[in-house]
PDB file of C-alpha atoms in Angstrom:
ATOM      1  CA  UNK A   1     -18.738  45.561 -33.852  1.00  0.00           C
ATOM      2  CA  UNK A   2     -16.190  45.424 -31.018  1.00  0.00           C
ATOM      3  CA  UNK A   3     -18.450  45.536 -28.223  1.00  0.00           C
ATOM      4  CA  UNK A   4     -20.642  43.450 -28.845  1.00  0.00           C
ATOM      5  CA  UNK A   5     -17.508  40.581 -30.075  1.00  0.00           C
ATOM      6  CA  UNK A   6     -16.072  41.520 -25.822  1.00  0.00           C
ATOM      7  CA  UNK A   7     -19.754  41.142 -25.032  1.00  0.00           C
ATOM      8  CA  UNK A   8     -19.721  37.585 -26.677  1.00  0.00           C
ATOM      9  CA  UNK A   9     -16.833  36.348 -24.847  1.00  0.00           C
ATOM     10  CA  UNK A  10     -17.993  37.402 -21.657  1.00  0.00           C
ATOM     11  CA  UNK A  11     -20.992  35.504 -21.874  1.00  0.00           C
ATOM     12  CA  UNK A  12     -18.798  32.404 -23.126  1.00  0.00           C
ATOM     13  CA  UNK A  13     -16.628  32.708 -20.546  1.00  0.00           C
ATOM     14  CA  UNK A  14     -20.077  32.811 -17.788  1.00  0.00           C
ATOM     15  CA  UNK A  15     -21.277  29.442 -19.728  1.00  0.00           C
ATOM     16  CA  UNK A  16     -17.516  27.680 -19.228  1.00  0.00           C
ATOM     17  CA  UNK A  17     -17.449  28.621 -15.349  1.00  0.00           C
ATOM     18  CA  UNK A  18     -21.152  28.079 -14.993  1.00  0.00           C
ATOM     19  CA  UNK A  19     -20.777  24.241 -16.265  1.00  0.00           C
ATOM     20  CA  UNK A  20     -17.602  23.696 -14.710  1.00  0.00           C
ATOM     21  CA  UNK A  21     -19.273  24.545 -11.433  1.00  0.00           C
ATOM     22  CA  UNK A  22     -22.212  21.976 -11.787  1.00  0.00           C
ATOM     23  CA  UNK A  23     -24.180  23.768  -8.699  1.00  0.00           C
ATOM     24  CA  UNK A  24     -24.187  26.113  -6.230  1.00  0.00           C
ATOM     25  CA  UNK A  25     -26.454  27.268  -3.301  1.00  0.00           C
ATOM     26  CA  UNK A  26     -28.961  29.543  -3.963  1.00  0.00           C
ATOM     27  CA  UNK A  27     -32.066  30.491  -2.364  1.00  0.00           C
ATOM     28  CA  UNK A  28     -34.897  28.798  -3.660  1.00  0.00           C
ATOM     29  CA  UNK A  29     -38.598  30.970  -3.024  1.00  0.00           C
ATOM     30  CA  UNK A  30     -40.911  27.351  -3.491  1.00  0.00           C
ATOM     31  CA  UNK A  31     -38.313  25.759  -1.082  1.00  0.00           C
ATOM     32  CA  UNK A  32     -38.968  28.800   1.649  1.00  0.00           C
ATOM     33  CA  UNK A  33     -42.337  28.634   0.865  1.00  0.00           C
ATOM     34  CA  UNK A  34     -43.019  25.105   1.878  1.00  0.00           C
ATOM     35  CA  UNK A  35     -40.433  25.185   4.860  1.00  0.00           C
ATOM     36  CA  UNK A  36     -41.456  28.235   6.156  1.00  0.00           C
ATOM     37  CA  UNK A  37     -45.140  28.308   5.580  1.00  0.00           C
ATOM     38  CA  UNK A  38     -45.055  31.588   4.596  1.00  0.00           C
ATOM     39  CA  UNK A  39     -46.060  33.547   1.132  1.00  0.00           C
ATOM     40  CA  UNK A  40     -42.330  34.443  -0.403  1.00  0.00           C
ATOM     41  CA  UNK A  41     -43.706  38.393   0.385  1.00  0.00           C
ATOM     42  CA  UNK A  42     -44.500  37.268   3.904  1.00  0.00           C
ATOM     43  CA  UNK A  43     -41.134  35.583   4.435  1.00  0.00           C
ATOM     44  CA  UNK A  44     -38.574  37.877   2.649  1.00  0.00           C
ATOM     45  CA  UNK A  45     -39.820  40.464   5.021  1.00  0.00           C
ATOM     46  CA  UNK A  46     -39.103  38.361   8.065  1.00  0.00           C
ATOM     47  CA  UNK A  47     -36.432  37.880  10.544  1.00  0.00           C
ATOM     48  CA  UNK A  48     -36.258  34.288   9.355  1.00  0.00           C
ATOM     49  CA  UNK A  49     -33.204  33.476   7.877  1.00  0.00           C
ATOM     50  CA  UNK A  50     -32.610  31.794   4.452  1.00  0.00           C
ATOM     51  CA  UNK A  51     -31.337  28.171   4.223  1.00  0.00           C
ATOM     52  CA  UNK A  52     -29.561  27.805   0.517  1.00  0.00           C
ATOM     53  CA  UNK A  53     -31.179  24.464  -1.314  1.00  0.00           C
ATOM     54  CA  UNK A  54     -28.396  22.898  -3.733  1.00  0.00           C
ATOM     55  CA  UNK A  55     -29.068  24.290  -7.283  1.00  0.00           C
ATOM     56  CA  UNK A  56     -28.306  23.245 -10.771  1.00  0.00           C
ATOM     57  CA  UNK A  57     -27.530  25.768 -13.741  1.00  0.00           C
ATOM     58  CA  UNK A  58     -30.345  25.011 -16.344  1.00  0.00           C
ATOM     59  CA  UNK A  59     -29.884  24.193 -19.777  1.00  0.00           C
ATOM     60  CA  UNK A  60     -32.424  23.524 -22.851  1.00  0.00           C
ATOM     61  CA  UNK A  61     -30.577  21.396 -24.456  1.00  0.00           C
ATOM     62  CA  UNK A  62     -28.728  18.097 -23.798  1.00  0.00           C
ATOM     63  CA  UNK A  63     -24.826  18.690 -23.887  1.00  0.00           C
ATOM     64  CA  UNK A  64     -25.124  22.518 -24.111  1.00  0.00           C
ATOM     65  CA  UNK A  65     -23.879  24.654 -21.662  1.00  0.00           C
ATOM     66  CA  UNK A  66     -26.226  26.641 -18.940  1.00  0.00           C
ATOM     67  CA  UNK A  67     -28.028  29.350 -21.012  1.00  0.00           C
ATOM     68  CA  UNK A  68     -27.711  32.929 -19.904  1.00  0.00           C
ATOM     69  CA  UNK A  69     -30.318  35.511 -19.098  1.00  0.00           C
ATOM     70  CA  UNK A  70     -30.490  39.435 -18.950  1.00  0.00           C
ATOM     71  CA  UNK A  71     -32.623  41.723 -17.019  1.00  0.00           C
ATOM     72  CA  UNK A  72     -34.203  44.290 -19.811  1.00  0.00           C
ATOM     73  CA  UNK A  73     -36.315  45.644 -18.030  1.00  0.00           C
ATOM     74  CA  UNK A  74     -35.717  49.350 -16.637  1.00  0.00           C
ATOM     75  CA  UNK A  75     -35.408  48.569 -12.948  1.00  0.00           C
ATOM     76  CA  UNK A  76     -39.308  49.045 -11.948  1.00  0.00           C
ATOM     77  CA  UNK A  77     -41.739  46.048 -11.734  1.00  0.00           C
ATOM     78  CA  UNK A  78     -41.007  42.322 -13.120  1.00  0.00           C
ATOM     79  CA  UNK A  79     -37.847  41.420 -14.640  1.00  0.00           C
ATOM     80  CA  UNK A  80     -37.689  41.370 -18.220  1.00  0.00           C
ATOM     81  CA  UNK A  81     -35.628  38.195 -18.755  1.00  0.00           C
ATOM     82  CA  UNK A  82     -33.825  37.724 -22.043  1.00  0.00           C
ATOM     83  CA  UNK A  83     -31.924  35.200 -23.861  1.00  0.00           C
ATOM     84  CA  UNK A  84     -28.004  36.681 -24.310  1.00  0.00           C
ATOM     85  CA  UNK A  85     -26.385  33.182 -24.830  1.00  0.00           C
ATOM     86  CA  UNK A  86     -26.860  29.957 -25.575  1.00  0.00           C
ATOM     87  CA  UNK A  87     -30.177  27.551 -26.390  1.00  0.00           C
ATOM     88  CA  UNK A  88     -33.024  28.073 -24.982  1.00  0.00           C
ATOM     89  CA  UNK A  89     -37.174  30.762 -25.093  1.00  0.00           C
ATOM     90  CA  UNK A  90     -36.206  33.717 -26.360  1.00  0.00           C
ATOM     91  CA  UNK A  91     -37.557  35.339 -23.384  1.00  0.00           C
ATOM     92  CA  UNK A  92     -38.929  34.576 -19.747  1.00  0.00           C
ATOM     93  CA  UNK A  93     -41.665  35.547 -18.036  1.00  0.00           C
ATOM     94  CA  UNK A  94     -41.702  35.255 -14.418  1.00  0.00           C
ATOM     95  CA  UNK A  95     -44.689  35.160 -12.432  1.00  0.00           C
ATOM     96  CA  UNK A  96     -46.175  38.283 -10.098  1.00  0.00           C
ATOM     97  CA  UNK A  97     -44.761  37.299  -6.507  1.00  0.00           C
ATOM     98  CA  UNK A  98     -41.460  38.970  -7.237  1.00  0.00           C
ATOM     99  CA  UNK A  99     -39.559  36.128  -6.834  1.00  0.00           C
ATOM    100  CA  UNK A 100     -38.113  35.380 -10.172  1.00  0.00           C
ATOM    101  CA  UNK A 101     -40.080  32.362 -10.461  1.00  0.00           C
ATOM    102  CA  UNK A 102     -41.476  31.252 -13.681  1.00  0.00           C
ATOM    103  CA  UNK A 103     -44.984  32.118 -14.577  1.00  0.00           C
ATOM    104  CA  UNK A 104     -46.804  28.659 -14.815  1.00  0.00           C
ATOM    105  CA  UNK A 105     -47.509  29.175 -18.650  1.00  0.00           C
ATOM    106  CA  UNK A 106     -44.256  29.749 -19.312  1.00  0.00           C
ATOM    107  CA  UNK A 107     -42.832  26.854 -17.534  1.00  0.00           C
ATOM    108  CA  UNK A 108     -45.416  24.689 -19.356  1.00  0.00           C
ATOM    109  CA  UNK A 109     -44.437  26.106 -22.908  1.00  0.00           C
ATOM    110  CA  UNK A 110     -41.012  25.016 -21.524  1.00  0.00           C
ATOM    111  CA  UNK A 111     -40.830  22.202 -20.585  1.00  0.00           C
ATOM    112  CA  UNK A 112     -44.424  20.744 -21.880  1.00  0.00           C
ATOM    113  CA  UNK A 113     -46.192  17.944 -20.081  1.00  0.00           C
ATOM    114  CA  UNK A 114     -42.963  17.607 -17.753  1.00  0.00           C
ATOM    115  CA  UNK A 115     -44.737  21.102 -15.960  1.00  0.00           C
ATOM    116  CA  UNK A 116     -47.300  18.378 -14.438  1.00  0.00           C
ATOM    117  CA  UNK A 117     -44.883  17.236 -11.894  1.00  0.00           C
ATOM    118  CA  UNK A 118     -44.909  20.502 -10.274  1.00  0.00           C
ATOM    119  CA  UNK A 119     -49.092  20.448  -9.845  1.00  0.00           C
ATOM    120  CA  UNK A 120     -47.370  17.747  -7.352  1.00  0.00           C
ATOM    121  CA  UNK A 121     -46.524  20.875  -4.740  1.00  0.00           C
ATOM    122  CA  UNK A 122     -50.188  21.213  -4.225  1.00  0.00           C
ATOM    123  CA  UNK A 123     -51.526  18.632  -1.580  1.00  0.00           C
ATOM    124  CA  UNK A 124     -50.990  18.756   1.830  1.00  0.00           C
ATOM    125  CA  UNK A 125     -49.451  15.261   2.799  1.00  0.00           C
ATOM    126  CA  UNK A 126     -47.133  15.174  -0.293  1.00  0.00           C
ATOM    127  CA  UNK A 127     -45.601  19.044   0.844  1.00  0.00           C
ATOM    128  CA  UNK A 128     -45.475  17.378   4.030  1.00  0.00           C
ATOM    129  CA  UNK A 129     -42.985  14.499   2.677  1.00  0.00           C
ATOM    130  CA  UNK A 130     -41.456  17.131   0.247  1.00  0.00           C
ATOM    131  CA  UNK A 131     -40.660  19.781   2.903  1.00  0.00           C
ATOM    132  CA  UNK A 132     -39.458  16.161   4.726  1.00  0.00           C
ATOM    133  CA  UNK A 133     -37.104  15.864   2.391  1.00  0.00           C
ATOM    134  CA  UNK A 134     -35.910  19.080   1.941  1.00  0.00           C
ATOM    135  CA  UNK A 135     -34.826  19.881   5.642  1.00  0.00           C
ATOM    136  CA  UNK A 136     -32.819  17.028   5.768  1.00  0.00           C
ATOM    137  CA  UNK A 137     -31.271  17.706   2.637  1.00  0.00           C
ATOM    138  CA  UNK A 138     -30.644  21.645   3.814  1.00  0.00           C
ATOM    139  CA  UNK A 139     -29.492  20.007   7.015  1.00  0.00           C
ATOM    140  CA  UNK A 140     -26.834  17.729   5.602  1.00  0.00           C
ATOM    141  CA  UNK A 141     -25.957  19.728   2.849  1.00  0.00           C
ATOM    142  CA  UNK A 142     -25.510  22.311   5.803  1.00  0.00           C
ATOM    143  CA  UNK A 143     -23.043  20.311   7.578  1.00  0.00           C
ATOM    144  CA  UNK A 144     -21.044  18.834   4.984  1.00  0.00           C
ATOM    145  CA  UNK A 145     -21.987  19.447   1.324  1.00  0.00           C
ATOM    146  CA  UNK A 146     -18.548  21.594   1.036  1.00  0.00           C
ATOM    147  CA  UNK A 147     -16.479  19.535   2.443  1.00  0.00           C
ATOM    148  CA  UNK A 148     -15.050  15.461   1.231  1.00  0.00           C
ATOM    149  CA  UNK A 149     -18.318  14.056  -0.464  1.00  0.00           C
ATOM    150  CA  UNK A 150     -20.752  16.601  -0.473  1.00  0.00           C
ATOM    151  CA  UNK A 151     -20.367  17.049  -4.221  1.00  0.00           C
ATOM    152  CA  UNK A 152     -21.079  13.340  -4.582  1.00  0.00           C
ATOM    153  CA  UNK A 153     -24.302  13.506  -2.120  1.00  0.00           C
ATOM    154  CA  UNK A 154     -25.643  16.545  -4.158  1.00  0.00           C
ATOM    155  CA  UNK A 155     -25.009  14.477  -7.685  1.00  0.00           C
ATOM    156  CA  UNK A 156     -27.250  12.029  -6.144  1.00  0.00           C
ATOM    157  CA  UNK A 157     -29.605  14.434  -5.159  1.00  0.00           C
ATOM    158  CA  UNK A 158     -30.098  15.829  -8.564  1.00  0.00           C
ATOM    159  CA  UNK A 159     -30.105  12.353 -10.536  1.00  0.00           C
ATOM    160  CA  UNK A 160     -33.447  11.946  -8.404  1.00  0.00           C
ATOM    161  CA  UNK A 161     -34.873  15.274  -9.617  1.00  0.00           C
ATOM    162  CA  UNK A 162     -37.795  16.155  -8.949  1.00  0.00           C
ATOM    163  CA  UNK A 163     -38.032  14.825  -5.179  1.00  0.00           C
ATOM    164  CA  UNK A 164     -41.930  15.354  -4.749  1.00  0.00           C
ATOM    165  CA  UNK A 165     -42.381  12.730  -7.573  1.00  0.00           C
ATOM    166  CA  UNK A 166     -43.972   9.605  -4.967  1.00  0.00           C
ATOM    167  CA  UNK A 167     -41.356   7.621  -6.406  1.00  0.00           C
ATOM    168  CA  UNK A 168     -38.412   9.165  -5.608  1.00  0.00           C
ATOM    169  CA  UNK A 169     -39.398  10.683  -2.383  1.00  0.00           C
ATOM    170  CA  UNK A 170     -37.845   7.366  -0.168  1.00  0.00           C
ATOM    171  CA  UNK A 171     -35.051   7.258  -2.694  1.00  0.00           C
ATOM    172  CA  UNK A 172     -34.229  10.363  -1.655  1.00  0.00           C
ATOM    173  CA  UNK A 173     -34.877   9.800   1.669  1.00  0.00           C
ATOM    174  CA  UNK A 174     -31.332   7.301   2.008  1.00  0.00           C
ATOM    175  CA  UNK A 175     -29.724   9.417   0.131  1.00  0.00           C
ATOM    176  CA  UNK A 176     -29.889  12.119   2.839  1.00  0.00           C
ATOM    177  CA  UNK A 177     -29.319   9.526   5.347  1.00  0.00           C
ATOM    178  CA  UNK A 178     -26.350   7.646   3.984  1.00  0.00           C
ATOM    179  CA  UNK A 179     -24.723  11.413   4.139  1.00  0.00           C
ATOM    180  CA  UNK A 180     -25.707  12.254   7.291  1.00  0.00           C
ATOM    181  CA  UNK A 181     -24.285   8.994   8.753  1.00  0.00           C
ATOM    182  CA  UNK A 182     -21.046   9.725   6.087  1.00  0.00           C
ATOM    183  CA  UNK A 183     -20.776  13.520   7.640  1.00  0.00           C
ATOM    184  CA  UNK A 184     -21.059  11.830  11.254  1.00  0.00           C
ATOM    185  CA  UNK A 185     -18.129   9.420  10.615  1.00  0.00           C
ATOM    186  CA  UNK A 186     -16.448  12.170   9.317  1.00  0.00           C
ATOM    187  CA  UNK A 187     -16.605  14.312  12.340  1.00  0.00           C
ATOM    188  CA  UNK A 188     -15.589  11.403  14.714  1.00  0.00           C
ATOM    189  CA  UNK A 189     -12.450  10.850  12.712  1.00  0.00           C
ATOM    190  CA  UNK A 190     -11.825  14.684  13.012  1.00  0.00           C
ATOM    191  CA  UNK A 191     -12.159  14.306  16.676  1.00  0.00           C
ATOM    192  CA  UNK A 192     -10.148  11.391  16.662  1.00  0.00           C
ATOM    193  CA  UNK A 193      -7.458  12.819  14.693  1.00  0.00           C
ATOM    194  CA  UNK A 194      -7.304  16.007  17.065  1.00  0.00           C
ATOM    195  CA  UNK A 195      -7.178  13.747  20.314  1.00  0.00           C
ATOM    196  CA  UNK A 196      -4.461  11.983  19.164  1.00  0.00           C
ATOM    197  CA  UNK A 197      -2.464  15.044  18.557  1.00  0.00           C
ATOM    198  CA  UNK A 198      -3.567  16.270  21.719  1.00  0.00           C
ATOM    199  CA  UNK A 199      -1.825  13.702  23.566  1.00  0.00           C
ATOM    200  CA  UNK A 200       1.163  14.126  21.177  1.00  0.00           C
ATOM    201  CA  UNK A 201       1.465  17.405  21.923  1.00  0.00           C
ATOM    202  CA  UNK A 202       1.187  16.820  25.815  1.00  0.00           C
ATOM    203  CA  UNK A 203       3.637  13.860  25.568  1.00  0.00           C
ATOM    204  CA  UNK A 204       6.007  16.145  23.518  1.00  0.00           C
ATOM    205  CA  UNK A 205       5.857  18.938  26.264  1.00  0.00           C
ATOM    206  CA  UNK A 206       6.456  16.212  29.334  1.00  0.00           C
ATOM    207  CA  UNK A 207       9.680  15.139  27.504  1.00  0.00           C
ATOM    208  CA  UNK A 208      11.284  18.857  26.640  1.00  0.00           C
ATOM    209  CA  UNK A 209      10.391  18.755  30.222  1.00  0.00           C
ATOM    210  CA  UNK A 210      12.516  15.876  31.461  1.00  0.00           C
ATOM    211  CA  UNK A 211      15.044  17.131  29.278  1.00  0.00           C
ATOM    212  CA  UNK A 212      15.295  20.778  30.733  1.00  0.00           C
ATOM    213  CA  UNK A 213      15.472  19.066  34.421  1.00  0.00           C
ATOM    214  CA  UNK A 214      18.246  16.673  33.093  1.00  0.00           C
ATOM    215  CA  UNK A 215      19.873  19.602  31.367  1.00  0.00           C
TER     216      UNK A 215
END
């Protein structure tokens, strides 16, 4: 009983921490496949670096904290994700790619008709457009995502998710381009401040030399 209560308290603290964090940077197998043109199993064995993508913690019920799952497998074969805390399916089945992505029938059971949007990942033009949006988003995030305005930038992208819906591509591009301009402006401001400080330090050195010579 005591052990169960301690574990429940631990899970609740985890939920609170994830809810407050709102988002993180994580390896997205689907994003990496789109960006590299390789299957996940091929990419994970390659020398190509990971390009972390902004990711949200999932809640299956609006207003509820993120749902927690634990892997109850023996460590051999696919993970066995079982509900530990929160509201959601009792278990999640992953596909055979060993990338921790959900098996499509499981995804459809959870999302219903909304699962159809994931089928948009098929087709050359749509994938090319999504790859372009993701590339720009990842570049902007890497350059300034954690700095001033970074959280607002990521939130704006999440508000447009899923980005590969046709009516959201242009809006996502505009958000990413605006962030690029914002980051460039911040970089220019930092350069200006650094130059002013350098000039002030040089002027102070000259003043110190004058005082020394007069003394």
